[in-house]
Amino acid sequence: MSERGSGLVGLGEFGLIDRVTARLSYGPTVLLGPGDDAAVVAAPDARVVASTDVLVEGRHFRRDWSGARDIGHRAAAANLADVAAMGARPTALLVALCIPPDLASGWAEDLADGLAAEAATVGASVVGGDMSASPTLTIAVTVLGDLGSRPPVTRAGALPGDVVALAGRTGYAAAGLTVLSRGFRTPRLLVEAYRRPEVPYPAGPAAAGAGATAMIDVSDGLLADLGHVAQASGVAVDVRRDAFEVPRQMRDAAQALGVDPYTWLLTGGDDHALAATFPPAVALPAGWRPIGGVAAGSGVTVDGRQWEGPAGWDHFR
């Protein structure tokens, strides 16, 4: 077996770090990359947006369902989307890996490739992190971002009369997860959406520039995440089912698996779409579409009615 495919015991922690960091490149905001006690990243705005997310094998991903590069893309996307949802531009990622000692070194290198490639789509760089041995493969990512002199768009600014809008797609990753959990590998559109989400990163800063009053990354399900906006803003949110088109592949999979496709569309997570509220007079930026409205009150409804069943993913349920 080649060294690339061998376990990490022979290679060692610092050997693996050298292998991984040799694969990385750095953008202009990185003043000092890996190799010292800490990285140094420029913060032109004098404020830094920061967020952290953890992926645990068996809970958030399975190696028999996704390759290392795909998992790297997913891990980066989950964090980059959080920064975009604040109206900011991601600049840097820090990655901590807890790795079983018998994991092939090539798997870790491929993971790094996926992380770096996803970060590069928004001009960000992987600038450092940490590694440790662990019986459970765990990936913890911290992302930093720049607001570009704008105020952050939080969950707490939605007002009665605002329009609820969505950028990106929902339900595709959840449908792909259901397909995989039933032992299938098609439709490919849905499976690939689960493995590697397509996140509308530029839509976040565009929404901020257009005057969005509140915004959130849809990671746990649209209804659940809009529930966070409703609670933080002290308003009620209503979503229209007719604002969502069920693609053919999703409709066919739902029929074959006995699932209501709107369960995927309205409560499925991991696509990392962005949901925001806008004043009614604002022209929505490119890539955003209206899906509902904000009113006085509390909670989230669908077509004016309470949604029956879970509104999204709960990590402790």
XYZ file of C-alpha atoms in Angstrom:
317
model
C 0.000 0.000 0.000
C 1.324 3.473 -0.843
C 2.061 5.986 1.911
C -0.821 8.109 0.597
C -3.167 5.215 1.322
C -1.570 4.132 4.602
C -2.813 4.904 8.098
C -1.742 7.992 9.977
C 0.381 6.245 12.619
C 3.409 5.971 10.350
C 2.976 9.440 8.895
C 2.455 11.188 12.219
C 0.632 14.394 13.114
C 3.195 16.806 11.715
C 3.748 14.755 8.607
C 0.021 14.899 7.896
C -0.067 18.642 8.627
C 2.749 19.156 6.117
C 0.872 17.100 3.534
C -2.361 19.022 4.049
C -0.931 22.545 4.187
C 1.112 21.909 1.052
C -2.200 21.591 -0.825
C -3.547 24.988 0.290
C -3.328 28.384 -1.357
C -4.037 31.766 0.184
C -5.889 34.877 -0.884
C -4.841 38.496 -0.360
C -6.523 38.762 3.064
C -4.155 36.120 4.496
C -1.139 37.942 5.925
C 0.297 34.842 7.604
C -0.854 31.306 6.907
C -0.216 27.957 8.614
C 3.147 27.241 10.203
C 3.204 29.557 13.208
C 1.251 29.601 16.488
C -1.617 31.411 14.767
C -2.594 32.794 11.394
C -3.002 36.495 10.667
C -5.915 37.627 8.510
C -6.607 41.193 7.401
C -9.811 42.788 8.714
C -10.304 45.922 6.572
C -13.716 46.608 8.118
C -12.285 46.555 11.679
C -15.014 44.028 12.545
C -14.882 40.258 12.076
C -17.884 37.992 11.537
C -17.202 34.555 13.063
C -19.081 31.253 13.173
C -18.311 27.616 14.014
C -19.879 24.341 12.929
C -19.082 20.708 13.771
C -19.638 17.591 11.642
C -19.472 14.212 13.378
C -19.257 10.952 11.453
C -22.406 8.901 11.812
C -24.406 11.971 12.812
C -23.738 14.442 10.004
C -22.046 12.333 7.319
C -21.150 8.790 6.354
C -18.035 7.830 4.435
C -19.925 5.136 2.546
C -22.311 7.808 1.233
C -19.872 10.614 0.462
C -16.253 10.896 -0.614
C -13.710 12.921 1.350
C -13.770 15.824 -1.119
C -17.567 16.011 -0.913
C -17.438 16.019 2.884
C -14.874 18.818 2.726
C -17.174 20.859 0.495
C -20.101 20.246 2.875
C -18.106 21.178 5.978
C -16.931 24.431 4.424
C -20.354 25.274 2.985
C -22.097 24.937 6.352
C -19.858 27.689 7.744
C -19.496 29.930 4.706
C -23.289 30.116 4.426
C -23.534 31.443 7.995
C -21.271 34.373 7.114
C -23.200 35.070 3.904
C -26.420 35.086 5.959
C -25.039 38.019 7.968
C -24.535 39.949 4.733
C -20.768 39.437 4.926
C -18.080 37.993 2.663
C -16.133 34.985 4.015
C -12.379 35.490 4.240
C -10.828 32.572 6.133
C -11.463 29.116 7.585
C -9.852 27.367 10.555
C -10.288 23.588 10.609
C -9.874 21.170 13.522
C -9.792 17.459 12.691
C -10.208 14.585 15.152
C -9.152 11.535 13.164
C -9.079 7.757 13.788
C -5.412 6.663 13.600
C -6.193 4.002 10.993
C -7.708 6.524 8.564
C -5.818 6.621 5.269
C -3.697 9.757 4.927
C -5.051 10.226 1.400
C -8.560 10.623 2.815
C -7.454 13.579 4.948
C -5.695 15.137 1.968
C -8.815 14.798 -0.169
C -10.868 16.354 2.631
C -8.488 19.321 2.627
C -8.910 19.634 -1.136
C -12.683 19.820 -0.742
C -12.475 22.386 2.055
C -10.071 24.566 0.090
C -12.042 24.302 -3.146
C -15.328 25.355 -1.520
C -13.614 28.242 0.276
C -12.049 29.362 -2.990
C -15.488 29.817 -4.588
C -15.922 32.903 -2.372
C -12.273 33.992 -2.299
C -11.646 32.598 1.190
C -8.707 30.484 2.365
C -8.073 27.712 4.889
C -5.480 29.386 7.137
C -4.910 26.898 9.959
C -6.420 24.639 12.591
C -5.532 21.606 14.668
C -5.433 17.810 14.500
C -5.881 15.087 17.087
C -6.414 11.340 17.221
C -9.954 10.257 18.073
C -12.076 7.119 17.681
C -14.779 9.293 16.061
C -14.006 11.273 12.919
C -14.977 14.878 13.689
C -14.546 18.019 11.597
C -14.871 21.402 13.316
C -14.692 24.497 11.126
C -14.546 28.156 12.159
C -15.135 30.802 9.501
C -14.241 34.491 9.526
C -15.873 37.134 7.371
C -15.848 40.803 6.420
C -18.920 43.059 6.430
C -17.535 45.562 3.949
C -18.555 48.577 6.079
C -22.226 47.495 6.194
C -24.136 46.680 9.379
C -24.761 42.955 9.884
C -28.154 41.587 8.895
C -29.421 39.696 11.929
C -32.486 37.551 12.580
C -34.087 40.279 14.657
C -35.093 42.975 12.156
C -38.160 41.602 10.358
C -41.212 43.899 10.455
C -44.913 43.356 9.761
C -45.555 43.949 6.068
C -42.120 42.690 4.989
C -41.777 40.204 2.152
C -40.187 36.822 2.928
C -37.816 35.779 0.152
C -35.530 32.837 -0.598
C -32.252 32.528 -2.490
C -31.144 29.047 -3.463
C -33.026 25.794 -3.211
C -34.497 23.749 -0.383
C -35.458 20.092 -0.086
C -32.887 18.682 -2.499
C -30.353 17.604 0.143
C -33.070 16.207 2.413
C -34.469 14.202 -0.480
C -30.969 12.939 -1.271
C -30.479 11.889 2.343
C -33.773 9.981 2.278
C -32.786 8.260 -0.964
C -29.399 7.240 0.457
C -30.917 6.050 3.736
C -33.235 3.744 1.760
C -30.245 2.149 0.025
C -30.487 3.920 -3.350
C -28.008 6.114 -5.232
C -30.396 7.847 -7.634
C -31.830 10.274 -8.651
C -28.335 11.680 -9.027
C -29.594 15.290 -8.779
C -30.807 14.691 -5.235
C -27.919 12.517 -4.054
C -25.347 15.026 -5.313
C -27.262 17.857 -3.612
C -26.815 16.029 -0.306
C -23.154 15.307 -0.943
C -22.197 18.787 -2.130
C -24.670 21.676 -1.589
C -24.922 24.557 -4.045
C -24.956 27.638 -1.826
C -25.921 31.106 -3.158
C -23.137 32.902 -1.279
C -23.280 36.212 -3.206
C -26.997 36.515 -2.408
C -26.189 37.376 1.222
C -24.193 40.558 0.617
C -26.600 41.447 -2.215
C -29.543 41.210 0.176
C -27.729 43.355 2.720
C -27.024 45.973 0.073
C -30.680 45.977 -0.982
C -31.923 46.647 2.558
C -32.875 43.201 3.894
C -34.290 43.565 7.409
C -33.468 40.020 8.604
C -31.681 37.002 7.150
C -30.782 33.416 8.036
C -28.987 30.406 6.570
C -31.463 27.577 5.997
C -29.468 24.721 7.526
C -32.057 22.917 9.654
C -35.199 23.385 7.541
C -36.990 26.432 6.138
C -39.860 26.465 8.627
C -37.571 25.861 11.592
C -35.129 28.558 10.572
C -37.846 31.076 9.746
C -39.123 30.264 13.230
C -35.846 31.675 14.580
C -36.432 34.863 12.593
C -40.027 35.117 13.824
C -38.969 34.640 17.444
C -36.013 37.029 17.296
C -38.058 39.690 15.501
C -41.271 39.256 17.495
C -43.383 38.714 14.370
C -45.377 36.051 12.546
C -44.194 34.542 9.264
C -46.404 32.854 6.684
C -45.019 30.759 3.807
C -46.882 29.979 0.581
C -46.720 26.412 -0.708
C -47.361 27.595 -4.257
C -44.060 29.497 -4.163
C -42.263 26.141 -4.415
C -42.017 24.082 -7.556
C -41.450 20.356 -7.078
C -38.831 19.239 -9.629
C -39.571 16.068 -11.562
C -36.805 14.017 -9.927
C -38.039 14.988 -6.472
C -41.652 14.281 -7.370
C -40.743 10.834 -8.741
C -38.591 9.992 -5.700
C -41.314 11.142 -3.318
C -43.880 8.959 -5.042
C -41.563 5.932 -5.005
C -40.651 6.410 -1.335
C -44.096 7.415 -0.086
C -43.010 10.891 1.035
C -44.801 14.228 0.707
C -42.261 16.293 -1.294
C -43.300 19.444 0.562
C -41.898 17.870 3.714
C -38.500 17.995 2.026
C -39.018 21.469 0.579
C -40.313 23.110 3.752
C -38.487 21.231 6.526
C -35.386 19.695 4.917
C -31.964 21.104 5.755
C -28.390 21.046 4.407
C -29.017 22.894 1.127
C -27.952 26.136 2.832
C -30.323 28.400 0.981
C -30.671 31.916 2.393
C -33.998 33.248 3.661
C -34.515 36.959 4.246
C -37.153 39.587 4.822
C -37.354 42.798 2.788
C -39.464 45.949 3.021
C -42.387 45.671 0.573
C -41.137 48.533 -1.621
C -37.689 46.969 -2.165
C -36.949 45.334 -5.514
C -35.546 41.902 -4.695
C -31.950 41.389 -5.845
C -31.182 38.865 -8.575
C -31.522 35.294 -7.326
C -34.135 36.093 -4.691
C -37.804 35.122 -5.011
C -40.789 35.906 -2.746
C -42.179 32.952 -0.765
C -44.356 34.586 1.892
C -44.904 37.523 4.191
C -44.444 38.922 7.688
C -47.331 39.990 9.935
C -47.953 40.974 13.528
C -48.110 37.978 15.853
C -45.824 35.011 16.417
C -44.795 31.705 14.910
C -44.621 30.310 11.382
C -47.547 29.103 9.296
C -47.969 27.631 5.825
C -50.826 29.124 3.805
C -52.150 30.568 7.059
C -52.281 27.207 8.820
C -50.134 25.548 11.455
C -47.671 23.021 10.002
C -48.280 19.489 11.259
C -45.127 17.642 12.221
C -41.489 18.659 12.813
C -40.492 21.995 11.283
C -36.909 20.893 10.711
C -33.831 19.166 12.087
C -33.098 19.071 15.818
C -29.586 17.863 16.741
C -30.794 16.447 20.053
C -33.998 14.812 18.866
